[in-house]
Short mmCIF file of N, CA, C and O in Angstrom, two decimals:
data_model
loop_
_atom_site.label_atom_id
_atom_site.label_comp_id
_atom_site.label_asym_id
_atom_site.label_seq_id
_atom_site.Cartn_x
_atom_site.Cartn_y
_atom_site.Cartn_z
N UNK A 3 0.85 -1.19 0.00
CA UNK A 3 0.00 0.00 0.00
C UNK A 3 0.88 1.24 0.00
O UNK A 3 1.75 1.40 0.85
N UNK A 4 0.63 2.12 -0.95
CA UNK A 4 1.39 3.36 -1.02
C UNK A 4 0.96 4.28 0.12
O UNK A 4 -0.23 4.50 0.34
N UNK A 5 1.94 4.76 0.85
CA UNK A 5 1.66 5.70 1.92
C UNK A 5 2.62 6.89 1.82
O UNK A 5 3.82 6.71 1.59
N UNK A 6 2.06 8.06 2.02
CA UNK A 6 2.83 9.29 1.99
C UNK A 6 2.45 10.11 3.21
O UNK A 6 1.26 10.32 3.46
N UNK A 7 3.43 10.55 3.95
CA UNK A 7 3.16 11.31 5.16
C UNK A 7 4.01 12.58 5.13
O UNK A 7 5.24 12.52 5.17
N UNK A 8 3.33 13.71 5.09
CA UNK A 8 4.01 15.00 5.07
C UNK A 8 4.24 15.50 6.50
O UNK A 8 3.46 15.19 7.41
N UNK A 9 5.28 16.28 6.65
CA UNK A 9 5.55 16.92 7.94
C UNK A 9 6.36 18.17 7.69
O UNK A 9 6.88 18.38 6.58
N UNK A 10 6.45 19.01 8.71
CA UNK A 10 7.30 20.19 8.62
C UNK A 10 6.56 21.50 8.43
O UNK A 10 7.19 22.56 8.42
N UNK A 11 5.25 21.43 8.28
CA UNK A 11 4.50 22.66 8.11
C UNK A 11 4.44 23.45 9.42
O UNK A 11 4.85 22.96 10.48
N UNK A 12 3.92 24.65 9.32
CA UNK A 12 3.79 25.48 10.52
C UNK A 12 3.63 26.93 10.16
O UNK A 12 3.33 27.28 9.01
N UNK A 13 3.84 27.77 11.15
CA UNK A 13 3.72 29.21 11.00
C UNK A 13 5.11 29.82 10.80
O UNK A 13 6.03 29.53 11.57
N UNK A 14 5.24 30.64 9.78
CA UNK A 14 6.52 31.27 9.50
C UNK A 14 6.26 32.72 9.08
O UNK A 14 5.20 33.03 8.54
N UNK A 15 7.21 33.58 9.35
CA UNK A 15 7.05 34.97 8.99
C UNK A 15 7.40 35.20 7.52
O UNK A 15 8.15 34.43 6.91
N UNK A 16 6.86 36.27 6.98
CA UNK A 16 7.19 36.66 5.61
C UNK A 16 8.71 36.76 5.46
O UNK A 16 9.38 37.34 6.31
N UNK A 17 9.20 36.20 4.38
CA UNK A 17 10.64 36.20 4.13
C UNK A 17 11.37 35.01 4.70
O UNK A 17 12.55 34.80 4.41
N UNK A 18 10.66 34.23 5.49
CA UNK A 18 11.28 33.08 6.13
C UNK A 18 11.38 31.87 5.22
O UNK A 18 11.00 31.89 4.05
N UNK A 19 11.91 30.81 5.79
CA UNK A 19 12.11 29.56 5.06
C UNK A 19 11.47 28.41 5.82
O UNK A 19 11.26 28.48 7.03
N UNK A 20 11.22 27.35 5.07
CA UNK A 20 10.61 26.17 5.68
C UNK A 20 11.02 24.95 4.86
O UNK A 20 11.18 25.05 3.63
N UNK A 21 11.17 23.84 5.53
CA UNK A 21 11.49 22.59 4.84
C UNK A 21 10.43 21.56 5.17
O UNK A 21 10.24 21.21 6.34
N UNK A 22 9.74 21.12 4.14
CA UNK A 22 8.72 20.08 4.31
C UNK A 22 9.32 18.73 3.94
O UNK A 22 10.18 18.63 3.05
N UNK A 23 8.84 17.70 4.61
CA UNK A 23 9.29 16.34 4.34
C UNK A 23 8.11 15.48 3.94
O UNK A 23 6.98 15.70 4.39
N UNK A 24 8.40 14.50 3.13
CA UNK A 24 7.38 13.52 2.71
C UNK A 24 8.00 12.15 2.87
O UNK A 24 8.93 11.79 2.13
N UNK A 25 7.51 11.40 3.83
CA UNK A 25 7.99 10.03 4.03
C UNK A 25 7.16 9.09 3.18
O UNK A 25 5.92 9.09 3.26
N UNK A 26 7.83 8.31 2.35
CA UNK A 26 7.15 7.46 1.37
C UNK A 26 7.38 5.99 1.68
O UNK A 26 8.47 5.60 2.12
N UNK A 27 6.37 5.18 1.44
CA UNK A 27 6.50 3.75 1.60
C UNK A 27 5.50 3.04 0.72
O UNK A 27 4.54 3.64 0.23
N UNK A 28 5.73 1.75 0.50
CA UNK A 28 4.78 0.94 -0.24
C UNK A 28 5.01 0.87 -1.73
O UNK A 28 4.18 0.31 -2.46
N UNK A 29 6.13 1.40 -2.20
CA UNK A 29 6.41 1.32 -3.63
C UNK A 29 7.93 1.38 -3.84
O UNK A 29 8.68 1.74 -2.94
N UNK A 30 8.32 0.98 -5.04
CA UNK A 30 9.74 1.01 -5.39
C UNK A 30 10.13 2.44 -5.75
O UNK A 30 9.67 2.99 -6.75
N UNK A 31 10.94 3.02 -4.90
CA UNK A 31 11.25 4.43 -5.02
C UNK A 31 11.78 4.78 -6.39
O UNK A 31 11.41 5.81 -6.97
N UNK A 32 12.62 3.96 -6.94
CA UNK A 32 13.26 4.26 -8.23
C UNK A 32 12.26 4.31 -9.38
O UNK A 32 12.53 4.92 -10.42
N UNK A 33 11.11 3.67 -9.23
CA UNK A 33 10.14 3.59 -10.32
C UNK A 33 9.11 4.72 -10.29
O UNK A 33 8.29 4.83 -11.20
N UNK A 34 9.16 5.51 -9.25
CA UNK A 34 8.12 6.51 -9.03
C UNK A 34 8.67 7.93 -9.12
O UNK A 34 9.87 8.18 -9.03
N UNK A 35 7.76 8.84 -9.27
CA UNK A 35 8.04 10.26 -9.11
C UNK A 35 7.16 10.79 -7.99
O UNK A 35 6.04 10.31 -7.80
N UNK A 36 7.69 11.72 -7.26
CA UNK A 36 6.93 12.33 -6.16
C UNK A 36 6.87 13.83 -6.40
O UNK A 36 7.89 14.47 -6.64
N UNK A 37 5.67 14.34 -6.35
CA UNK A 37 5.47 15.76 -6.58
C UNK A 37 5.00 16.48 -5.33
O UNK A 37 4.49 15.86 -4.39
N UNK A 38 5.20 17.77 -5.34
CA UNK A 38 4.65 18.65 -4.29
C UNK A 38 3.59 19.54 -4.90
O UNK A 38 3.80 20.14 -5.97
N UNK A 39 2.48 19.64 -4.19
CA UNK A 39 1.34 20.44 -4.63
C UNK A 39 0.88 21.26 -3.45
O UNK A 39 1.19 20.96 -2.30
N UNK A 40 0.07 22.28 -3.73
CA UNK A 40 -0.50 23.04 -2.63
C UNK A 40 -1.92 23.45 -2.97
O UNK A 40 -2.25 23.69 -4.14
N UNK A 41 -2.73 23.55 -1.93
CA UNK A 41 -4.11 23.97 -2.06
C UNK A 41 -4.31 25.17 -1.17
O UNK A 41 -4.28 25.07 0.06
N UNK A 42 -4.51 26.31 -1.80
CA UNK A 42 -4.65 27.55 -1.06
C UNK A 42 -6.09 27.89 -0.77
O UNK A 42 -7.01 27.12 -1.09
N UNK A 43 -6.33 29.07 -0.17
CA UNK A 43 -7.68 29.49 0.22
C UNK A 43 -8.65 29.55 -0.97
O UNK A 43 -9.85 29.37 -0.78
N UNK A 44 -8.14 29.79 -2.16
CA UNK A 44 -9.01 29.83 -3.33
C UNK A 44 -9.37 28.47 -3.87
O UNK A 44 -10.04 28.36 -4.90
N UNK A 45 -8.93 27.41 -3.18
CA UNK A 45 -9.21 26.04 -3.60
C UNK A 45 -8.63 25.69 -4.95
O UNK A 45 -9.19 24.86 -5.69
N UNK A 46 -7.54 26.33 -5.28
CA UNK A 46 -6.87 26.06 -6.54
C UNK A 46 -5.65 25.18 -6.25
O UNK A 46 -4.71 25.62 -5.59
N UNK A 47 -5.70 23.95 -6.71
CA UNK A 47 -4.59 23.02 -6.47
C UNK A 47 -3.48 23.29 -7.48
O UNK A 47 -3.68 23.17 -8.68
N UNK A 48 -2.31 23.66 -6.95
CA UNK A 48 -1.18 24.03 -7.81
C UNK A 48 -0.04 23.03 -7.64
O UNK A 48 0.24 22.60 -6.52
N UNK A 49 0.60 22.74 -8.73
CA UNK A 49 1.80 21.89 -8.65
C UNK A 49 3.02 22.79 -8.47
O UNK A 49 3.17 23.78 -9.19
N UNK A 50 3.87 22.43 -7.52
CA UNK A 50 5.11 23.15 -7.31
C UNK A 50 6.22 22.52 -8.13
O UNK A 50 7.01 23.19 -8.77
N UNK A 51 6.27 21.21 -8.13
CA UNK A 51 7.27 20.49 -8.89
C UNK A 51 7.30 19.04 -8.49
O UNK A 51 6.47 18.59 -7.71
N UNK A 52 8.25 18.32 -9.03
CA UNK A 52 8.36 16.91 -8.70
C UNK A 52 9.80 16.44 -8.88
O UNK A 52 10.63 17.15 -9.45
N UNK A 53 10.04 15.26 -8.36
CA UNK A 53 11.36 14.65 -8.50
C UNK A 53 11.16 13.20 -8.90
O UNK A 53 10.25 12.52 -8.40
N UNK A 54 11.97 12.74 -9.81
CA UNK A 54 11.89 11.37 -10.28
C UNK A 54 12.88 10.52 -9.48
O UNK A 54 14.07 10.81 -9.43
N UNK A 55 12.33 9.48 -8.84
CA UNK A 55 13.12 8.70 -7.91
C UNK A 55 14.30 7.99 -8.55
O UNK A 55 15.33 7.80 -7.92
N UNK A 56 14.16 7.62 -9.82
CA UNK A 56 15.21 6.85 -10.48
C UNK A 56 16.51 7.59 -10.61
O UNK A 56 17.58 7.05 -10.28
N UNK A 57 16.46 8.83 -11.10
CA UNK A 57 17.70 9.56 -11.34
C UNK A 57 17.75 10.91 -10.64
O UNK A 57 18.72 11.65 -10.80
N UNK A 58 16.72 11.24 -9.88
CA UNK A 58 16.72 12.49 -9.13
C UNK A 58 16.44 13.72 -9.97
O UNK A 58 16.59 14.84 -9.49
N UNK A 59 16.02 13.53 -11.20
CA UNK A 59 15.67 14.67 -12.05
C UNK A 59 14.51 15.44 -11.43
O UNK A 59 13.56 14.83 -10.94
N UNK A 60 14.61 16.73 -11.44
CA UNK A 60 13.54 17.56 -10.89
C UNK A 60 12.88 18.39 -11.97
O UNK A 60 13.47 18.70 -13.02
N UNK A 61 11.66 18.74 -11.69
CA UNK A 61 10.87 19.60 -12.57
C UNK A 61 10.15 20.60 -11.68
O UNK A 61 9.63 20.23 -10.63
N UNK A 62 10.11 21.84 -12.09
CA UNK A 62 9.43 22.88 -11.34
C UNK A 62 8.46 23.63 -12.25
O UNK A 62 8.78 23.95 -13.39
N UNK A 63 7.32 23.94 -11.69
CA UNK A 63 6.42 24.85 -12.38
C UNK A 63 6.82 26.27 -12.00
O UNK A 63 7.76 26.50 -11.24
N UNK A 64 6.08 27.23 -12.50
CA UNK A 64 6.39 28.63 -12.19
C UNK A 64 5.85 29.05 -10.82
O UNK A 64 6.12 30.15 -10.38
N UNK A 65 5.08 28.19 -10.17
CA UNK A 65 4.40 28.55 -8.92
C UNK A 65 5.39 29.07 -7.87
O UNK A 65 5.18 30.09 -7.26
N UNK A 66 6.47 28.33 -7.66
CA UNK A 66 7.47 28.76 -6.68
C UNK A 66 8.89 28.64 -7.25
O UNK A 66 9.85 28.46 -6.50
N UNK A 67 8.99 28.73 -8.55
CA UNK A 67 10.29 28.56 -9.19
C UNK A 67 11.28 29.61 -8.69
O UNK A 67 10.94 30.78 -8.58
N UNK A 68 12.45 29.17 -8.34
CA UNK A 68 13.46 30.07 -7.81
C UNK A 68 13.39 30.24 -6.31
O UNK A 68 14.32 30.75 -5.69
N UNK A 69 12.29 29.82 -5.72
CA UNK A 69 12.14 29.92 -4.27
C UNK A 69 11.95 28.55 -3.63
O UNK A 69 11.66 28.45 -2.43
N UNK A 70 12.06 27.52 -4.42
CA UNK A 70 11.84 26.18 -3.88
C UNK A 70 12.87 25.20 -4.44
O UNK A 70 13.35 25.37 -5.57
N UNK A 71 13.16 24.20 -3.65
CA UNK A 71 14.07 23.14 -4.08
C UNK A 71 13.51 21.81 -3.62
O UNK A 71 13.17 21.64 -2.44
N UNK A 72 13.39 20.88 -4.56
CA UNK A 72 12.91 19.54 -4.24
C UNK A 72 14.10 18.59 -4.29
O UNK A 72 14.88 18.60 -5.24
N UNK A 73 14.21 17.79 -3.27
CA UNK A 73 15.30 16.82 -3.20
C UNK A 73 14.77 15.53 -2.60
O UNK A 73 13.64 15.48 -2.09
N UNK A 74 15.58 14.49 -2.67
CA UNK A 74 15.16 13.26 -2.03
C UNK A 74 16.31 12.57 -1.32
O UNK A 74 17.49 12.81 -1.63
N UNK A 75 15.94 11.77 -0.36
CA UNK A 75 16.88 10.91 0.32
C UNK A 75 16.47 9.49 -0.01
O UNK A 75 15.50 8.99 0.55
N UNK A 76 17.16 8.87 -0.93
CA UNK A 76 16.71 7.56 -1.41
C UNK A 76 16.82 6.50 -0.33
O UNK A 76 15.96 5.60 -0.24
N UNK A 77 17.83 6.60 0.50
CA UNK A 77 17.99 5.59 1.53
C UNK A 77 16.82 5.62 2.51
O UNK A 77 16.28 4.58 2.89
N UNK A 78 16.40 6.83 2.89
CA UNK A 78 15.30 6.93 3.83
C UNK A 78 13.95 7.04 3.15
O UNK A 78 12.93 7.18 3.82
N UNK A 79 13.93 6.97 1.80
CA UNK A 79 12.69 7.07 1.03
C UNK A 79 11.89 8.30 1.45
O UNK A 79 10.73 8.20 1.88
N UNK A 80 12.50 9.42 1.33
CA UNK A 80 11.85 10.67 1.69
C UNK A 80 12.12 11.70 0.61
O UNK A 80 13.15 11.66 -0.08
N UNK A 81 11.17 12.60 0.47
CA UNK A 81 11.31 13.71 -0.46
C UNK A 81 11.12 15.00 0.31
O UNK A 81 10.29 15.05 1.23
N UNK A 82 11.86 16.00 -0.05
CA UNK A 82 11.85 17.25 0.69
C UNK A 82 11.49 18.42 -0.21
O UNK A 82 11.82 18.42 -1.41
N UNK A 83 10.85 19.40 0.38
CA UNK A 83 10.57 20.65 -0.30
C UNK A 83 11.10 21.77 0.56
O UNK A 83 10.58 22.01 1.65
N UNK A 84 12.13 22.41 0.09
CA UNK A 84 12.67 23.57 0.79
C UNK A 84 12.14 24.82 0.12
O UNK A 84 12.24 24.97 -1.10
N UNK A 85 11.57 25.69 0.94
CA UNK A 85 10.98 26.92 0.44
C UNK A 85 11.64 28.10 1.13
O UNK A 85 11.88 28.06 2.34
N UNK A 86 11.92 29.14 0.38
CA UNK A 86 12.49 30.33 0.99
C UNK A 86 11.77 31.56 0.48
O UNK A 86 10.94 31.50 -0.42
N UNK A 87 12.12 32.67 1.10
CA UNK A 87 11.49 33.96 0.77
C UNK A 87 9.98 33.80 0.72
O UNK A 87 9.30 34.21 -0.24
N UNK A 88 9.44 33.22 1.75
CA UNK A 88 8.01 32.92 1.78
C UNK A 88 7.19 34.19 1.89
O UNK A 88 7.59 35.18 2.52
N UNK A 89 6.00 34.14 1.25
CA UNK A 89 5.09 35.27 1.22
C UNK A 89 3.75 34.82 1.79
O UNK A 89 3.43 33.61 1.75
N UNK A 90 2.94 35.75 2.24
CA UNK A 90 1.61 35.37 2.76
C UNK A 90 0.80 34.56 1.73
O UNK A 90 0.05 33.65 2.12
N UNK A 91 0.96 34.85 0.46
CA UNK A 91 0.20 34.11 -0.56
C UNK A 91 0.69 32.68 -0.73
O UNK A 91 0.08 31.90 -1.47
N UNK A 92 1.78 32.33 -0.08
CA UNK A 92 2.23 30.93 -0.08
C UNK A 92 1.50 30.10 0.98
O UNK A 92 1.69 28.89 1.05
N UNK A 93 0.69 30.76 1.79
CA UNK A 93 -0.07 30.03 2.80
C UNK A 93 -1.02 29.05 2.12
O UNK A 93 -1.82 29.45 1.26
N UNK A 94 -0.91 27.81 2.49
CA UNK A 94 -1.70 26.76 1.83
C UNK A 94 -1.47 25.45 2.56
O UNK A 94 -0.61 25.35 3.44
N UNK A 95 -2.24 24.47 2.17
CA UNK A 95 -1.96 23.11 2.63
C UNK A 95 -1.10 22.45 1.54
O UNK A 95 -1.48 22.45 0.37
N UNK A 96 0.02 21.92 1.94
CA UNK A 96 0.99 21.36 1.01
C UNK A 96 0.91 19.85 1.06
O UNK A 96 0.92 19.25 2.14
N UNK A 97 0.84 19.28 -0.13
CA UNK A 97 0.71 17.83 -0.27
C UNK A 97 1.86 17.26 -1.09
O UNK A 97 2.31 17.89 -2.06
N UNK A 98 2.29 16.07 -0.72
CA UNK A 98 3.12 15.31 -1.63
C UNK A 98 2.24 14.22 -2.25
O UNK A 98 1.29 13.74 -1.63
N UNK A 99 2.53 13.91 -3.47
CA UNK A 99 1.76 12.92 -4.21
C UNK A 99 2.72 12.11 -5.09
O UNK A 99 3.70 12.66 -5.61
N UNK A 100 2.42 10.85 -5.26
CA UNK A 100 3.33 9.98 -5.97
C UNK A 100 2.60 9.12 -6.99
O UNK A 100 1.41 8.82 -6.84
N UNK A 101 3.33 8.77 -8.01
CA UNK A 101 2.83 7.80 -8.97
C UNK A 101 4.01 7.29 -9.78
O UNK A 101 5.13 7.80 -9.67
N UNK A 102 3.73 6.32 -10.62
CA UNK A 102 4.78 5.80 -11.49
C UNK A 102 5.33 6.94 -12.33
O UNK A 102 4.59 7.83 -12.76
N UNK A 103 6.61 6.89 -12.54
CA UNK A 103 7.29 8.00 -13.20
C UNK A 103 6.65 8.37 -14.54
O UNK A 103 6.46 9.55 -14.84
N UNK A 104 6.29 7.38 -15.32
CA UNK A 104 5.71 7.66 -16.64
C UNK A 104 4.37 8.38 -16.51
O UNK A 104 4.06 9.27 -17.31
N UNK A 105 3.60 8.00 -15.52
CA UNK A 105 2.30 8.65 -15.32
C UNK A 105 2.49 10.10 -14.88
O UNK A 105 1.78 10.99 -15.34
N UNK A 106 3.43 10.32 -13.99
CA UNK A 106 3.71 11.69 -13.56
C UNK A 106 4.20 12.52 -14.75
O UNK A 106 3.74 13.64 -14.97
N UNK A 107 5.09 11.93 -15.52
CA UNK A 107 5.67 12.66 -16.65
C UNK A 107 4.58 13.03 -17.66
O UNK A 107 4.54 14.14 -18.19
N UNK A 108 3.68 12.10 -17.90
CA UNK A 108 2.59 12.37 -18.85
C UNK A 108 1.70 13.49 -18.33
O UNK A 108 1.25 14.35 -19.10
N UNK A 109 1.45 13.50 -17.06
CA UNK A 109 0.64 14.55 -16.47
C UNK A 109 1.33 15.91 -16.52
O UNK A 109 0.70 16.93 -16.80
N UNK A 110 2.63 15.91 -16.29
CA UNK A 110 3.40 17.16 -16.34
C UNK A 110 3.37 17.74 -17.74
O UNK A 110 3.19 18.94 -17.93
N UNK A 111 3.52 16.89 -18.73
CA UNK A 111 3.57 17.35 -20.12
C UNK A 111 2.31 18.11 -20.50
O UNK A 111 2.36 19.12 -21.21
N UNK A 112 1.18 17.64 -20.03
CA UNK A 112 -0.09 18.29 -20.40
C UNK A 112 -0.58 19.23 -19.30
O UNK A 112 -1.70 19.75 -19.39
N UNK A 113 0.26 19.46 -18.31
CA UNK A 113 -0.12 20.38 -17.25
C UNK A 113 -1.26 19.88 -16.38
O UNK A 113 -1.99 20.69 -15.80
N UNK A 114 -1.40 18.58 -16.29
CA UNK A 114 -2.50 18.00 -15.53
C UNK A 114 -2.01 16.98 -14.51
O UNK A 114 -2.71 16.00 -14.21
N UNK A 115 -0.82 17.19 -13.98
CA UNK A 115 -0.28 16.21 -13.05
C UNK A 115 -1.19 16.01 -11.85
O UNK A 115 -1.37 14.89 -11.36
N UNK A 116 -1.77 17.09 -11.36
CA UNK A 116 -2.62 16.98 -10.18
C UNK A 116 -3.81 16.05 -10.43
O UNK A 116 -4.30 15.41 -9.51
N UNK A 117 -4.28 16.01 -11.65
CA UNK A 117 -5.43 15.14 -11.98
C UNK A 117 -5.00 13.72 -12.32
O UNK A 117 -5.85 12.83 -12.37
N UNK A 118 -3.71 13.53 -12.58
CA UNK A 118 -3.24 12.20 -13.01
C UNK A 118 -2.66 11.38 -11.87
O UNK A 118 -2.73 10.16 -11.87
N UNK A 119 -2.06 12.07 -10.89
CA UNK A 119 -1.36 11.37 -9.82
C UNK A 119 -2.37 10.72 -8.88
O UNK A 119 -3.34 11.36 -8.46
N UNK A 120 -2.11 9.47 -8.55
CA UNK A 120 -3.13 8.70 -7.81
C UNK A 120 -2.93 8.67 -6.31
O UNK A 120 -3.90 8.48 -5.58
N UNK A 121 -1.72 8.81 -5.84
CA UNK A 121 -1.47 8.57 -4.41
C UNK A 121 -1.08 9.88 -3.73
O UNK A 121 -0.11 10.51 -4.11
N UNK A 122 -1.83 10.22 -2.68
CA UNK A 122 -1.66 11.49 -2.01
C UNK A 122 -1.49 11.30 -0.51
O UNK A 122 -2.08 10.40 0.09
N UNK A 123 -0.71 12.21 0.07
CA UNK A 123 -0.65 12.27 1.52
C UNK A 123 -1.77 13.12 2.05
O UNK A 123 -2.62 13.60 1.28
N UNK A 124 -1.79 13.32 3.36
CA UNK A 124 -2.84 14.09 4.01
C UNK A 124 -2.56 15.58 4.00
O UNK A 124 -3.45 16.39 4.27
N UNK A 125 -1.34 15.95 3.71
CA UNK A 125 -1.00 17.36 3.65
C UNK A 125 -0.48 17.91 4.95
O UNK A 125 -0.70 17.34 6.04
N UNK A 126 0.21 19.03 4.84
CA UNK A 126 0.69 19.75 6.02
C UNK A 126 0.47 21.23 5.77
O UNK A 126 0.71 21.74 4.68
N UNK A 127 -0.04 21.91 6.79
CA UNK A 127 -0.43 23.32 6.64
C UNK A 127 0.77 24.23 6.81
O UNK A 127 1.55 24.10 7.76
N UNK A 128 0.88 25.18 5.89
CA UNK A 128 1.89 26.23 5.98
C UNK A 128 1.16 27.57 6.03
O UNK A 128 0.33 27.85 5.17
N UNK A 129 1.47 28.35 7.02
CA UNK A 129 0.89 29.68 7.16
C UNK A 129 2.02 30.69 7.24
O UNK A 129 2.91 30.57 8.09
N UNK A 130 1.97 31.67 6.36
CA UNK A 130 3.00 32.70 6.32
C UNK A 130 2.37 34.00 6.82
O UNK A 130 1.42 34.50 6.22
N UNK A 131 2.86 34.50 7.93
CA UNK A 131 2.29 35.71 8.51
C UNK A 131 2.94 36.94 7.89
O UNK A 131 4.12 36.95 7.54
N UNK A 132 2.13 37.97 7.76
CA UNK A 132 2.62 39.22 7.15
C UNK A 132 3.25 40.13 8.18
O UNK A 132 3.15 39.90 9.38
#
């Protein structure tokens, strides 16, 4: 059973940084890609980016490009999202989601990864105070 558990959310001041973690289990890490998404007050689910477990290739959308870094620890089967220069509009619930690399890639190509990825964590709340 695929399981994803996010952690690291919390309250941070504008301009601050935060590192989110996603602990993954139930699948072969090398065969999957794990993405980070967020759902803000407007209920708009946005993709931040993803990392492919096989070779560590990363992809970023424009949502937080230049202010975020996705990495993974293959030994501990975890994926991380480091965010900096946070703004109040970054306040959202942040989710990691995983699927087979090809499925993630296909979703990214058409800009529909959020609708294609099947396995989701429960999310972790990030609030950026002004």
